XYZ file of C-alpha atoms in Angstrom:
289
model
C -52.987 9.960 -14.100
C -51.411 12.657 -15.827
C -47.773 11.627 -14.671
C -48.970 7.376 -15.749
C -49.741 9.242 -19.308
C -46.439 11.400 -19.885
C -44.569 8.661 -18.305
C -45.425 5.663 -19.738
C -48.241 6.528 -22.715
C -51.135 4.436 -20.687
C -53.676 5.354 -18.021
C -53.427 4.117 -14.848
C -55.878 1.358 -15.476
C -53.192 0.840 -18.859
C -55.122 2.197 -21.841
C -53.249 3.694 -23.994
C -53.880 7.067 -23.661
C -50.878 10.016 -24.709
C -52.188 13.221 -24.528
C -53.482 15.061 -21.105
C -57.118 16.319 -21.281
C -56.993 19.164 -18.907
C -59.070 21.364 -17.349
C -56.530 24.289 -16.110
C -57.092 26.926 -13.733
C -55.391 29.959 -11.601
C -55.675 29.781 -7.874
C -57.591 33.581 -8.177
C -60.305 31.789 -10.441
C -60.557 28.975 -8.003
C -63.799 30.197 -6.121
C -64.979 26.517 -5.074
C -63.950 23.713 -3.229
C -63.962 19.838 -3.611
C -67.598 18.222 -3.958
C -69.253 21.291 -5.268
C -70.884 21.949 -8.182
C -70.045 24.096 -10.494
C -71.643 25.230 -14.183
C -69.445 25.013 -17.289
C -70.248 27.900 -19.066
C -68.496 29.038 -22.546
C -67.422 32.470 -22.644
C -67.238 32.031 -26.638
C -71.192 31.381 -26.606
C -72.621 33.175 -24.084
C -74.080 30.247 -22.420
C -73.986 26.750 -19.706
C -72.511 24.281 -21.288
C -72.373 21.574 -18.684
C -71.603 21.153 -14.858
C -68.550 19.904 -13.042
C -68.813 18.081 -9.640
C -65.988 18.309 -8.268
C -63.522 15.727 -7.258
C -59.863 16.924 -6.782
C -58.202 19.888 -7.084
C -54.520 19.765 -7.378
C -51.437 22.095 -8.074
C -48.737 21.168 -10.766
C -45.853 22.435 -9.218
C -44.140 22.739 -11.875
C -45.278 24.181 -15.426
C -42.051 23.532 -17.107
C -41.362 20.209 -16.265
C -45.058 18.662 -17.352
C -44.163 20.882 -20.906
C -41.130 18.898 -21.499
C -42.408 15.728 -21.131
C -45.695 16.887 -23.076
C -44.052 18.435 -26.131
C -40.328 17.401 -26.012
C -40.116 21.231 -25.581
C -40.423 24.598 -22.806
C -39.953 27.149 -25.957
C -42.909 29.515 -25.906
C -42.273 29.945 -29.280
C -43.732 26.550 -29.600
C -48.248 27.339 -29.439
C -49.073 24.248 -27.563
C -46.738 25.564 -24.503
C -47.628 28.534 -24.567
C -51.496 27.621 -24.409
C -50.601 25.226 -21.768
C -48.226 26.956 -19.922
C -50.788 30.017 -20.226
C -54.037 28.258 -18.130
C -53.067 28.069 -14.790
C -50.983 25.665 -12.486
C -53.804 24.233 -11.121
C -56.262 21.113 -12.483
C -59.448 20.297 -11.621
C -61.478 17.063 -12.470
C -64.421 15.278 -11.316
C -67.414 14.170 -13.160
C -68.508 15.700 -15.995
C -72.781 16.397 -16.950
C -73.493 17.843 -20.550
C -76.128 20.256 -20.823
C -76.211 21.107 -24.064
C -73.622 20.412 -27.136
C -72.219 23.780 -28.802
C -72.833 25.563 -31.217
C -70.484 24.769 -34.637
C -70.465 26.720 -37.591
C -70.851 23.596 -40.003
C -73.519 21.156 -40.211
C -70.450 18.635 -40.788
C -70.315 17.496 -37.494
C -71.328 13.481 -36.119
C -71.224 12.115 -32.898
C -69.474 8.629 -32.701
C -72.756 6.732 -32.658
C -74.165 9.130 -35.673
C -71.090 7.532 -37.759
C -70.341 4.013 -36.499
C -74.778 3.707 -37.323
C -73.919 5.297 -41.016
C -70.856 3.104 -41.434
C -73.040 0.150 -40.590
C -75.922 0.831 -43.115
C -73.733 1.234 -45.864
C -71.973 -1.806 -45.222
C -68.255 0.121 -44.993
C -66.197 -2.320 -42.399
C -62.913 -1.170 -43.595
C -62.486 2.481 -43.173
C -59.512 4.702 -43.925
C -59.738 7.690 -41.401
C -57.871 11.195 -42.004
C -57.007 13.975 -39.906
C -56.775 17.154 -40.885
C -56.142 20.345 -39.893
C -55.606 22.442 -43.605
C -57.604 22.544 -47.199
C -57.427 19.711 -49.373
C -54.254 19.535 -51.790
C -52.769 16.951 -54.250
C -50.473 15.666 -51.772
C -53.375 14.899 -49.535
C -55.137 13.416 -52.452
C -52.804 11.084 -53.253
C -52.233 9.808 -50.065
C -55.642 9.211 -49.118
C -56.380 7.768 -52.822
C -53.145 5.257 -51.906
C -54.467 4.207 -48.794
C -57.991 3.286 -49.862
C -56.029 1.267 -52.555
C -53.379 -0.178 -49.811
C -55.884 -1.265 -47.548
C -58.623 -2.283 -50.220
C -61.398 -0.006 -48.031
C -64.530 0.535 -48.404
C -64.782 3.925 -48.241
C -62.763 6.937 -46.102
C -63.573 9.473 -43.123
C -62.281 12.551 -43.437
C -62.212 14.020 -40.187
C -61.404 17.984 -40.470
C -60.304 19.849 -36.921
C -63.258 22.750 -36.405
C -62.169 23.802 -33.300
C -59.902 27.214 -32.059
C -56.726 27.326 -34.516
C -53.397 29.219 -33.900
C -52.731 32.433 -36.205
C -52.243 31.481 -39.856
C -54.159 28.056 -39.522
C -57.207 27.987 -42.517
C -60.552 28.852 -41.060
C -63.200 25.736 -40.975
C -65.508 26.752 -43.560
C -62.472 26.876 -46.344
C -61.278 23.373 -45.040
C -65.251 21.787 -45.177
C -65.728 23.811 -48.477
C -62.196 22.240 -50.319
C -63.574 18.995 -49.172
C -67.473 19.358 -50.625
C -66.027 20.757 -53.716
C -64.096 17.537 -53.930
C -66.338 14.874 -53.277
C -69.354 16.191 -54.905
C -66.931 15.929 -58.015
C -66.872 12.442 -57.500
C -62.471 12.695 -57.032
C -62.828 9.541 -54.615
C -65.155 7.137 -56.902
C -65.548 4.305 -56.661
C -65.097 4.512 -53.073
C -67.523 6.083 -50.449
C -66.481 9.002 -48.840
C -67.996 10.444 -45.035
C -67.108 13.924 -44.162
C -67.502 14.542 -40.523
C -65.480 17.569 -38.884
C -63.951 17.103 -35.310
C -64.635 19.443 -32.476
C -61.399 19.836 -30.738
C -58.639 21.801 -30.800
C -54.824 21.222 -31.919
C -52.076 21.089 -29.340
C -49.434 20.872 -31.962
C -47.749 17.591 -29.691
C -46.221 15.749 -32.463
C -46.574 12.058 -31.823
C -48.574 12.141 -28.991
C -51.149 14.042 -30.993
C -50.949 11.432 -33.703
C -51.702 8.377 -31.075
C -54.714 10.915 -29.541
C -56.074 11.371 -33.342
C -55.872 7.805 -34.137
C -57.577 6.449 -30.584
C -60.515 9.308 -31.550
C -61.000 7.354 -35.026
C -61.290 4.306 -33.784
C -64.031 5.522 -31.502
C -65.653 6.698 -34.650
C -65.494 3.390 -36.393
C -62.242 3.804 -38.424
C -60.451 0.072 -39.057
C -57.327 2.259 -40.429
C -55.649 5.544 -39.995
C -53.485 7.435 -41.934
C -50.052 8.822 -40.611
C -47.924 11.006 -42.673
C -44.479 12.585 -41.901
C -44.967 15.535 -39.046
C -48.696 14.552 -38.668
C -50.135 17.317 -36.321
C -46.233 18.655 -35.697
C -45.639 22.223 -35.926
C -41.769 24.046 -36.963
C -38.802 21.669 -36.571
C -39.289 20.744 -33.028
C -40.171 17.053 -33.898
C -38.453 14.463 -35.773
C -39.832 13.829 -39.501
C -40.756 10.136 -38.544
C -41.606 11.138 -34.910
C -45.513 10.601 -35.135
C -44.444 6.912 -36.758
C -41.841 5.292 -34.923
C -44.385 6.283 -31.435
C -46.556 3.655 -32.938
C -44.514 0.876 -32.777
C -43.113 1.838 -29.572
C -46.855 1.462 -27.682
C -48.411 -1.529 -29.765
C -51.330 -2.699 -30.742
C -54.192 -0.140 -29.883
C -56.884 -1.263 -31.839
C -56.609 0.102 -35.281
C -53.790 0.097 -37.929
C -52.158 2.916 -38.595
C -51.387 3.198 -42.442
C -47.825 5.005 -42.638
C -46.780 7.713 -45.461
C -43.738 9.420 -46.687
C -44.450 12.960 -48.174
C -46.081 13.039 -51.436
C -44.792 15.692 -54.292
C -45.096 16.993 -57.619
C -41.966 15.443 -59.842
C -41.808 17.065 -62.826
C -39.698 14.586 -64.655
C -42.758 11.889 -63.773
C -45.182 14.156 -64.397
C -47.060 13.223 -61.221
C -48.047 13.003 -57.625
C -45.816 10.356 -55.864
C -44.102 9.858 -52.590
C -41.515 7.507 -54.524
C -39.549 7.714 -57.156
C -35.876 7.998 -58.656
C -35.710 11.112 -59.947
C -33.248 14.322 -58.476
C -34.066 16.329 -55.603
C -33.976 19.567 -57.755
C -37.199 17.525 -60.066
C -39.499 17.518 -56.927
C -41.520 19.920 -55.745
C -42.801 20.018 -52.273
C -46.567 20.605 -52.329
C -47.901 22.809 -48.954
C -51.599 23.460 -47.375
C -49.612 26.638 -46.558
């Protein structure tokens, strides 16, 4: 399965489907064997989370090889390799049975039900969902202003990432607070707005990561989804247009990805755009960091 997804972008069964969902372990830690059952418990909140029968338990033989294929890259400088190259060689799957959802430090946070039900009672069929990893800025704002305009919406999810961040990423209660600053100001009238964070985690994989975020909209009711330049990249280690051109390279999957260039400040217009004529030296580049 893994292999079908690295290899080709589909599951066996030929979803699409780009990014491995893992569960990673060392032999040492390995203290079961197939058809067991085993309690999930998270270290992080002292308590079960869920229980794992198991199915298979198999050995990647090699660490290096699945990295290249995963993130174009084996530099450990890179923090999706390192994370993954850091778990263990071998995977273990089987079914899954929640016990209990975690704990989240924001209130922000929907199940796909929860929002496809809101969606439906206020009538919004066309729905611009963003990803988002960093604090709102104008560059942001324009783009998702554009797209509600592009599209002709009716209103947009934005979808922040709550989960564990790499050194230097913003914490979740400064992304959720730039974005209920915003909207209570009314900055996206007349269109309605949903905030709902996402509990995951970022594995900085470029394209792959922009095909996983825009399958996980659509499962949350989004018609569109917006792709900018380097969407969830990190450093130089994937092509500006990377998360774009993987798009038309797997098809249709369901919903339409709306593509952007980078948006900046041009001092000679005056504005926000992601087009105009004006010199390099009259734009400047506007950064979550």
């Amino acid at each position: 399965e893994m292999d079908s997804v690295l290899e080709s972008y589909r599951l066996i069964d030929g979803n699409v489907w780009t990014l491995p969902i893992l569960l990673q372990m060392n032999k040492k830690e390995i203290r079961f064997k197939i058809n067991d059952k085993v309690l999930l418990y998270s270290k992080q909140e002292d308590k079960l989370i869920g229980m794992l029968e198991v199915k298979n338990i198999e050995k990647i033989s090699d660490l290096n090889s699945v990295a290249k294929r995963w993130f174009k890259t084996i530099d450990d400088n890179h923090p999706g390799v390192r994370y993954f190259k850091s778990r263990g060689n071998y995977v273990i799957s089987g079914d899954v049975f929640r016990l209990r959802r975690e704990s989240v430090e924001t209130p922000y946070v929907l199940t796909p039900k929860q929002i496809r039900g809101i969606l439906r009672d206020l009538n919004m069929a066309t729905v611009v969902g963003f990803h988002t990893r960093n604090v709102v800025h104008r560059g942001h704002e324009f783009i998702q202003k554009k797209a509600l305009e592009m599209v002709n919406a009716d209103g947009l999810l934005i979808s922040p990432v709550i989960g564990p961040k790499k050194k230097g990423d913003f914490v979740s209660k400064a992304i959720i607070g730039s974005y209920e600053r915003i909207i209570s100001k009314g900055l996206y009238d007349p269109f309605k707005v949903l905030l709902s964070a996402f509990s995951t985690y970022s594995r900085y994989s470029g394209p792959r990561e922009a095909v996983f975020t825009a399958l996980c909209r659509k499962n949350f009711g989004c018609s569109h989804f917006i792709i900018g330049r380097d969407h969830t990249g990190v450093g130089d280690y994937y092509s500006a247009n990377a998360s774009q051109e993987i798009f038309s390279k797997i098809g249709d999957i369901g919903i339409k990805p709306v593509f952007f260039e980078t948006a900046y400040y041009c001092n000679t217009c005056g504005y926000v755009t992601n087009k105009c004529k004006h010199l390099e030296k009259d734009k400047v580049k506007l950064s979550a960091t």
